[in-house]
mmCIF file of C-alpha atoms in Angstrom:
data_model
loop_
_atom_site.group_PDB
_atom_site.id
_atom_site.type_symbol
_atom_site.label_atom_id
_atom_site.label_comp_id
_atom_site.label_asym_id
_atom_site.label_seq_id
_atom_site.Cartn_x
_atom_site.Cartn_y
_atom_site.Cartn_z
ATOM 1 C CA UNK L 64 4.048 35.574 -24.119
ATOM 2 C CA UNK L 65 2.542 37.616 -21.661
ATOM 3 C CA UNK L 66 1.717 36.149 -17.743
ATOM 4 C CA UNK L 67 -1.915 36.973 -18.615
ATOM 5 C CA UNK L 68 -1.908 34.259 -21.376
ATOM 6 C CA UNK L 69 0.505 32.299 -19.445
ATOM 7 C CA UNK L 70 -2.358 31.806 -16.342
ATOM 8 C CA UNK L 71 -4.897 30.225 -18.167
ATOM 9 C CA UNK L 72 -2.284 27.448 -19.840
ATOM 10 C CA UNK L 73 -1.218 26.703 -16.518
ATOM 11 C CA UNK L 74 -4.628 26.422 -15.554
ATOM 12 C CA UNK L 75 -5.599 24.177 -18.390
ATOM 13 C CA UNK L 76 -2.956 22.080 -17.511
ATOM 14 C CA UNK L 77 -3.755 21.617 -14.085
ATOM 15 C CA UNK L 78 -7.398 20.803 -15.094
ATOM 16 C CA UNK L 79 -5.760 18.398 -17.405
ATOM 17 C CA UNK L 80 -4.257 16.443 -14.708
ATOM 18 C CA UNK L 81 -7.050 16.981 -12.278
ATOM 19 C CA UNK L 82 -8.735 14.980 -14.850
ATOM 20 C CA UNK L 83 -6.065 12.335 -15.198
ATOM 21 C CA UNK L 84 -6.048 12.087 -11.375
ATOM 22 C CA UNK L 85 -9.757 11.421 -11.228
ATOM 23 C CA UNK L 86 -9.684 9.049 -14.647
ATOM 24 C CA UNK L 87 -6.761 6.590 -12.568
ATOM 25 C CA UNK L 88 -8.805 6.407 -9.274
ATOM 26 C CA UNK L 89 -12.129 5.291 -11.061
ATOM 27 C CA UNK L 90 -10.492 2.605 -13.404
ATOM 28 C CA UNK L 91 -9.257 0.708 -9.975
ATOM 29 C CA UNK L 92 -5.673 1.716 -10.895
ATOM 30 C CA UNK L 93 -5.429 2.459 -7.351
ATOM 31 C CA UNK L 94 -7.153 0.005 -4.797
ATOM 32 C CA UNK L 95 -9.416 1.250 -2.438
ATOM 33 C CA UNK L 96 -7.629 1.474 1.239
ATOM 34 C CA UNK L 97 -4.668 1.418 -0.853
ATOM 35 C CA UNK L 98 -2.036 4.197 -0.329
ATOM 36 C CA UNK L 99 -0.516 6.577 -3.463
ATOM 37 C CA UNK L 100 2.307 6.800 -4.358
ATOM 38 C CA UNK L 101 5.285 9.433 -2.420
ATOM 39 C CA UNK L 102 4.225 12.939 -3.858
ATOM 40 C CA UNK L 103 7.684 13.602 -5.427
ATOM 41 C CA UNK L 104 7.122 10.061 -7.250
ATOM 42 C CA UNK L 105 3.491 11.368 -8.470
ATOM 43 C CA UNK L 106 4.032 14.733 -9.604
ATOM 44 C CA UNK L 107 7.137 13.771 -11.898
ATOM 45 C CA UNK L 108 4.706 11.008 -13.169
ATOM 46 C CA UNK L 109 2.094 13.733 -13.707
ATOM 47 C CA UNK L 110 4.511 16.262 -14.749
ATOM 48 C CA UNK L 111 3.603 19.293 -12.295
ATOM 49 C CA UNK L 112 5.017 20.774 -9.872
ATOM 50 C CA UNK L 113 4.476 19.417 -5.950
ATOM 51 C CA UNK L 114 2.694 22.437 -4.346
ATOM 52 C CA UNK L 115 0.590 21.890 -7.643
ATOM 53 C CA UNK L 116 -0.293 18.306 -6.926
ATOM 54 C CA UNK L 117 -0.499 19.236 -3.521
ATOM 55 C CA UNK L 118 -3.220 21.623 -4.322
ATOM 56 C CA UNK L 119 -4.827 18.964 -6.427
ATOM 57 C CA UNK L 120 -5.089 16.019 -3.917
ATOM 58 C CA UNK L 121 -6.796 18.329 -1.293
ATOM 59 C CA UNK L 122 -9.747 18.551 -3.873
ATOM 60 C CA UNK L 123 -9.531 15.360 -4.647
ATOM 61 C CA UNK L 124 -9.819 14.841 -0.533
ATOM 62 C CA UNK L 125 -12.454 17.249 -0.340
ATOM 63 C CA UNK L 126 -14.508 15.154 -3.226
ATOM 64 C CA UNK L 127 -14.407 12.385 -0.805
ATOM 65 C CA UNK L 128 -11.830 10.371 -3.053
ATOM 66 C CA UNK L 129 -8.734 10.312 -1.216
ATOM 67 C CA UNK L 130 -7.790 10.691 2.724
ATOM 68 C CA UNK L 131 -4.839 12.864 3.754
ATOM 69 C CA UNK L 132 -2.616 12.064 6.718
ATOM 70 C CA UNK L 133 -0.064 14.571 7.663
ATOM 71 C CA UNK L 134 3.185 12.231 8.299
ATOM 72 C CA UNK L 135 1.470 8.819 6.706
ATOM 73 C CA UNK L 136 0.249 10.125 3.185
ATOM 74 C CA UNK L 137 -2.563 9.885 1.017
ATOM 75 C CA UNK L 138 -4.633 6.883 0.429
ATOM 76 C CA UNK L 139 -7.695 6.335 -1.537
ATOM 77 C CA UNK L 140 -11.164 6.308 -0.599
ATOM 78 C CA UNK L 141 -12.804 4.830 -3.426
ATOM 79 C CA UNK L 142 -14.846 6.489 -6.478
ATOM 80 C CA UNK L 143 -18.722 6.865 -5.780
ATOM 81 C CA UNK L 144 -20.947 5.113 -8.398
ATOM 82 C CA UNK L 145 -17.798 3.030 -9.397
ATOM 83 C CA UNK L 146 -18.533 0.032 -7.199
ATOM 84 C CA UNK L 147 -14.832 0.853 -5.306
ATOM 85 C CA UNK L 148 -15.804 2.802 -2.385
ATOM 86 C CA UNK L 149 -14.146 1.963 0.545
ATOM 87 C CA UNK L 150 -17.186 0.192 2.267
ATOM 88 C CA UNK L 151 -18.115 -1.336 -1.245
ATOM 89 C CA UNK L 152 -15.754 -4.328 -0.664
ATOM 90 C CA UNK L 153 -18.706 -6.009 0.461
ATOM 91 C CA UNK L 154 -18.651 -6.273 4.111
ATOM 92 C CA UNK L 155 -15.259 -7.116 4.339
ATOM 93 C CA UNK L 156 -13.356 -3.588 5.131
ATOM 94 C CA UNK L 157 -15.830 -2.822 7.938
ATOM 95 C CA UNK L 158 -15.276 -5.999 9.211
ATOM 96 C CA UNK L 159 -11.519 -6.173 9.052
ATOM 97 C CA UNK L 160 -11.206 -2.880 10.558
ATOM 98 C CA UNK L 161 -13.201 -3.692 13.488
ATOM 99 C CA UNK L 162 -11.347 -6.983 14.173
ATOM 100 C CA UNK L 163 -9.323 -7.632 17.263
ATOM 101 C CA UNK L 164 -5.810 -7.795 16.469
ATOM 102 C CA UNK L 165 -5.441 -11.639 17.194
ATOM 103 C CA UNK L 166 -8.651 -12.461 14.831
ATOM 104 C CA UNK L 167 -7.100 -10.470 12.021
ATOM 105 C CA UNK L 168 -3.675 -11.871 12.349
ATOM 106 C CA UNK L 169 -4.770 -15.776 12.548
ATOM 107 C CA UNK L 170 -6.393 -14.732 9.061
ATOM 108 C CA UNK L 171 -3.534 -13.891 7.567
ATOM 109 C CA UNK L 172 -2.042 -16.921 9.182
ATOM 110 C CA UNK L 173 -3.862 -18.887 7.512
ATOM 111 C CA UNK L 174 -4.247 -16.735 3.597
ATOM 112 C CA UNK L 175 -1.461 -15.425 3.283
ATOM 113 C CA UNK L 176 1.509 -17.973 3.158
ATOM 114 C CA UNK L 177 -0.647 -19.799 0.352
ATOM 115 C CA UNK L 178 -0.849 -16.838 -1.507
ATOM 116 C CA UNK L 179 2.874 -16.810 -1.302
ATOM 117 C CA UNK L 180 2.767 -20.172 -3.097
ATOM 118 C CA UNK L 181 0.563 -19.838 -5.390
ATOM 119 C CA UNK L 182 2.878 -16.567 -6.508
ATOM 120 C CA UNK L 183 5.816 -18.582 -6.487
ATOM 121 C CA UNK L 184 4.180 -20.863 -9.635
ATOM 122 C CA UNK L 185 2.482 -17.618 -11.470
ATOM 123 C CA UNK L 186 4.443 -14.937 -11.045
ATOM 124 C CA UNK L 187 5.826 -13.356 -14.306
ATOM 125 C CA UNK L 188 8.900 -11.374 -14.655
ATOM 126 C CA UNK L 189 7.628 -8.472 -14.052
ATOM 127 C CA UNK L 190 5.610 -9.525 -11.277
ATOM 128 C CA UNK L 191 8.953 -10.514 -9.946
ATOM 129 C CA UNK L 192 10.323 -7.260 -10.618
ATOM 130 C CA UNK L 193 8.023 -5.232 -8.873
ATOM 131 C CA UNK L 194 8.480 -7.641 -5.992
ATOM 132 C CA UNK L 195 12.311 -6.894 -5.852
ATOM 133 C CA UNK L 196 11.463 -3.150 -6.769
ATOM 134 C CA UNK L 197 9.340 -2.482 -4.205
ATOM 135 C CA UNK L 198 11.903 -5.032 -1.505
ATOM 136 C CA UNK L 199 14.461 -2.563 -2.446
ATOM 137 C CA UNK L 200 12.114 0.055 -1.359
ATOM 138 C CA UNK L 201 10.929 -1.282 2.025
ATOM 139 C CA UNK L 202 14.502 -1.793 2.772
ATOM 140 C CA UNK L 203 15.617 1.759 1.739
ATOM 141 C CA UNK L 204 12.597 3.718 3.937
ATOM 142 C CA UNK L 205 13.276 6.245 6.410
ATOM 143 C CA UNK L 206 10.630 5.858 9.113
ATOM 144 C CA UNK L 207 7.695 4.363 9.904
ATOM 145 C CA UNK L 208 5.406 5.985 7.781
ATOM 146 C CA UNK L 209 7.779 5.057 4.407
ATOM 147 C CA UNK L 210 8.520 1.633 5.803
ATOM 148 C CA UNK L 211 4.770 0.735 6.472
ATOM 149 C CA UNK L 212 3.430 1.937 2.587
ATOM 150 C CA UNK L 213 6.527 0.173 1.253
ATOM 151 C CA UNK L 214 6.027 -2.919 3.669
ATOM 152 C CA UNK L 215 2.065 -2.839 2.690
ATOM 153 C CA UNK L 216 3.485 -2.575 -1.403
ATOM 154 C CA UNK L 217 5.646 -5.608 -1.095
ATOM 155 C CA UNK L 218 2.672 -7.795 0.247
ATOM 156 C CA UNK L 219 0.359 -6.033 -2.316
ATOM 157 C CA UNK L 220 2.818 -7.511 -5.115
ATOM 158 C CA UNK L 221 2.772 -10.401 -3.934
ATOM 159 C CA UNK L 222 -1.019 -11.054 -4.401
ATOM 160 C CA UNK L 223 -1.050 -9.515 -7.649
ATOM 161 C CA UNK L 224 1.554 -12.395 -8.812
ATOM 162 C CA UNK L 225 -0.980 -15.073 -7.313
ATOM 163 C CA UNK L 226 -3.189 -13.791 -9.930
ATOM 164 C CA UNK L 227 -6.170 -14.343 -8.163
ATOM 165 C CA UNK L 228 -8.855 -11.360 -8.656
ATOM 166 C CA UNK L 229 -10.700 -12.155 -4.976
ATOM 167 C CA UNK L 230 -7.414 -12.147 -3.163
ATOM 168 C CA UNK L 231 -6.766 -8.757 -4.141
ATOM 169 C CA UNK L 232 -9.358 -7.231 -2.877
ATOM 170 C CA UNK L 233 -8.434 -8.986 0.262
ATOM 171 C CA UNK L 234 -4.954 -7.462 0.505
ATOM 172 C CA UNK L 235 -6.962 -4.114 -0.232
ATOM 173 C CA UNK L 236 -9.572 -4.655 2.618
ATOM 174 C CA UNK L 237 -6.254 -5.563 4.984
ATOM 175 C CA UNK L 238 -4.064 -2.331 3.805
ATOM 176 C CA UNK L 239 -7.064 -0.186 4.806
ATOM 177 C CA UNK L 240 -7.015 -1.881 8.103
ATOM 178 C CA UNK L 241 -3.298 -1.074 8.469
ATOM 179 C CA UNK L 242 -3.638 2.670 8.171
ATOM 180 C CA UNK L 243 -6.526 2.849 10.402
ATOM 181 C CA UNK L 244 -4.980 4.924 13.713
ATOM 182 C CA UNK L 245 -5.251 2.239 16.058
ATOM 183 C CA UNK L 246 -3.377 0.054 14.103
ATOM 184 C CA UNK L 247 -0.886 2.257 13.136
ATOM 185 C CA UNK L 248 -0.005 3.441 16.808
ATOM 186 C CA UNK L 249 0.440 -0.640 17.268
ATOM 187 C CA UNK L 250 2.515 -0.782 14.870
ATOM 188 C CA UNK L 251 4.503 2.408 15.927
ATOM 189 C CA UNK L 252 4.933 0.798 19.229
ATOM 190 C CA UNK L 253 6.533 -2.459 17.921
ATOM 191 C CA UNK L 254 8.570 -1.512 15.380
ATOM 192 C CA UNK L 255 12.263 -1.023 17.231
ATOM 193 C CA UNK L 256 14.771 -1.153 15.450
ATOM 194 C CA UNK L 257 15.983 -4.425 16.018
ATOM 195 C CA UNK L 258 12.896 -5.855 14.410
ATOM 196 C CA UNK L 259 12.878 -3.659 11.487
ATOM 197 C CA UNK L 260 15.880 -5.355 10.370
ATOM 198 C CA UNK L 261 14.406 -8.907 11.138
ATOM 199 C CA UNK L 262 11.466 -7.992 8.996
ATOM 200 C CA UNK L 263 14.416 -6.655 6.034
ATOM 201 C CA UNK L 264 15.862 -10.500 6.748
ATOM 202 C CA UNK L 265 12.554 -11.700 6.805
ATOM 203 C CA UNK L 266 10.850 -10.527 3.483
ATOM 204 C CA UNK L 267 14.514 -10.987 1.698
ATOM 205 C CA UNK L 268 14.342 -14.907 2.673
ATOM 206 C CA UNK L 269 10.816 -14.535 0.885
ATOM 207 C CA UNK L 270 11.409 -12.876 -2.211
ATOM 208 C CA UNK L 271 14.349 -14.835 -2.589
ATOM 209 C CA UNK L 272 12.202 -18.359 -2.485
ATOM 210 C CA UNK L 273 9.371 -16.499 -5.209
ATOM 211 C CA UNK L 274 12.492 -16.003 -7.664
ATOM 212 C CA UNK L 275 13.551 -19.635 -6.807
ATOM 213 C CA UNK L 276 9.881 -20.825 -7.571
ATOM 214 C CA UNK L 277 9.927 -22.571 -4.315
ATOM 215 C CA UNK L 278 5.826 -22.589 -3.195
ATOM 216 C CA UNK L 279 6.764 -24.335 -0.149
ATOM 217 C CA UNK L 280 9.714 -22.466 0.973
ATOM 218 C CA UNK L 281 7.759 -19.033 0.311
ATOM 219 C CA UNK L 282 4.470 -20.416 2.238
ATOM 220 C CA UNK L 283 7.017 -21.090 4.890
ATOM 221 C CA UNK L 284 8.930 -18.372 5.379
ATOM 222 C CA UNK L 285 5.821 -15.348 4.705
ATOM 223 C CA UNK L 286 4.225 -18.344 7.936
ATOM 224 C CA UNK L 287 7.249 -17.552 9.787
ATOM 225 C CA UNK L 288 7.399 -13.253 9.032
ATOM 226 C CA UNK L 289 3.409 -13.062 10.193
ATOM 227 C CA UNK L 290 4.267 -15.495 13.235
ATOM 228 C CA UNK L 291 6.458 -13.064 14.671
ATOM 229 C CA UNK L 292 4.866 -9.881 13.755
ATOM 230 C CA UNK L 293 1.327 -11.679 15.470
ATOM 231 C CA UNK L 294 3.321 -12.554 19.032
ATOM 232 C CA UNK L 295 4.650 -9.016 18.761
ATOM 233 C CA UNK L 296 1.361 -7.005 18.293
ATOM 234 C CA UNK L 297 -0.601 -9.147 20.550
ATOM 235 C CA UNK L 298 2.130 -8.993 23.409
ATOM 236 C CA UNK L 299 1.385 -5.295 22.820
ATOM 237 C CA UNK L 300 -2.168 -5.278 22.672
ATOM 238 C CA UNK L 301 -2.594 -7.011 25.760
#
């Protein structure tokens, strides 16, 4: 076959997944705030090449459906007229992101450990996979930017095993907080090396209560991992 005939298959292809691209982010697949998935990890799942998806994310970026950070990655706006924009969490984005850093820590102080619990009791198998899987991951990262989608993954599992619909978009509303810039240079600033280990220790002693089914030793220990990151940030922030 000659290239001329070749071009337009390509092209249909591309349009294909362009389509595919645009299909996931309206049916919620991926959460608004929420970050996707390494390029090397999407464009085997899509089957192109990753200049190609490249190419394709920067329209999907210039729709107004995804943000692109050079050294963080790509997270999702939202899809207009789906009821997932970014703002359209109700109020509680905006809010969160405009929260002082000891308000939004003594919120997940006080959500997040039960959510822990309540995962311990309803998590399935494969919730409890993912939750190892994505462990594994956070463990595995190379830098900050790896460590904090893989870090913001393992949380995100977490309230998908507590099976509770409003929580979710919760952990959305807080992930979006985490990549704002502010927030990330905070967390840039704290994150020695030293305490990326603790936090390895820390969400190992937590995933290994969830696959224990111990509620009260998960609510404990997840109390105990957000403890230390608050007294960190806000020893910064101060």
């Amino acid at each position: 076959m000659n290239e001329s005939l070749r071009r337009p298959r390509g092209a249909h292809r591309q349009q294909k997944v362009l389509d595919s691209l645009r299909r996931d982010l309206a049916s919620g697949q991926y959460r608004p705030g929420a970050q996707l998935p390494p390029e090397r990890e999407l464009a085997a799942r899509y089957g192109i090449a990753r200049n190609t998806l490249r190419r394709l994310l920067d329209e999907l970026a210039e729709d107004g459906l995804l943000e692109r950070h050079i050294g963080r990655g790509t997270f999702v706006r939202g899809t207009p007229g789906s009821g997932q924009e970014t703002p359209a969490n109700g109020d509680l984005s905006s809010r969160l992101r405009g929260a002082s850093p000891a308000d939004l820590m003594e919120v997940r102080l006080i959500i997040e450990p039960q959510v822990a619990a309540l995962a311990a009791s309803r998590a399935t198998a494969e919730d409890l996979g993912s939750i190892e899987e994505n462990l594994r991951r956070s463990i595995a990262a190379k830098g900050l930017a790896e460590f904090e989608h893989w870090d913001a993954q393992l949380h995100l599992s977490i309230f998908r095993a507590a099976k509770n619909a409003l929580l979710l978009d919760y952990c959305a509303a807080i992930n979006a907080v985490r990549n704002e810039p502010d927030w990330y240079r905070l967390k840039k600033r704290s994150l020695t090396p030293e305490r990326r280990l603790g936090y390895d220790g820390e969400h190992t002693e937590i995933v290994t209560a969830l696959r224990q089914r111990d509620g009260e030793a998960a609510r404990k220990q997840l109390y105990r991992h957000l403890s230390g990151i608050r007294d960190t940030l806000l020893s910064l922030d101060g």
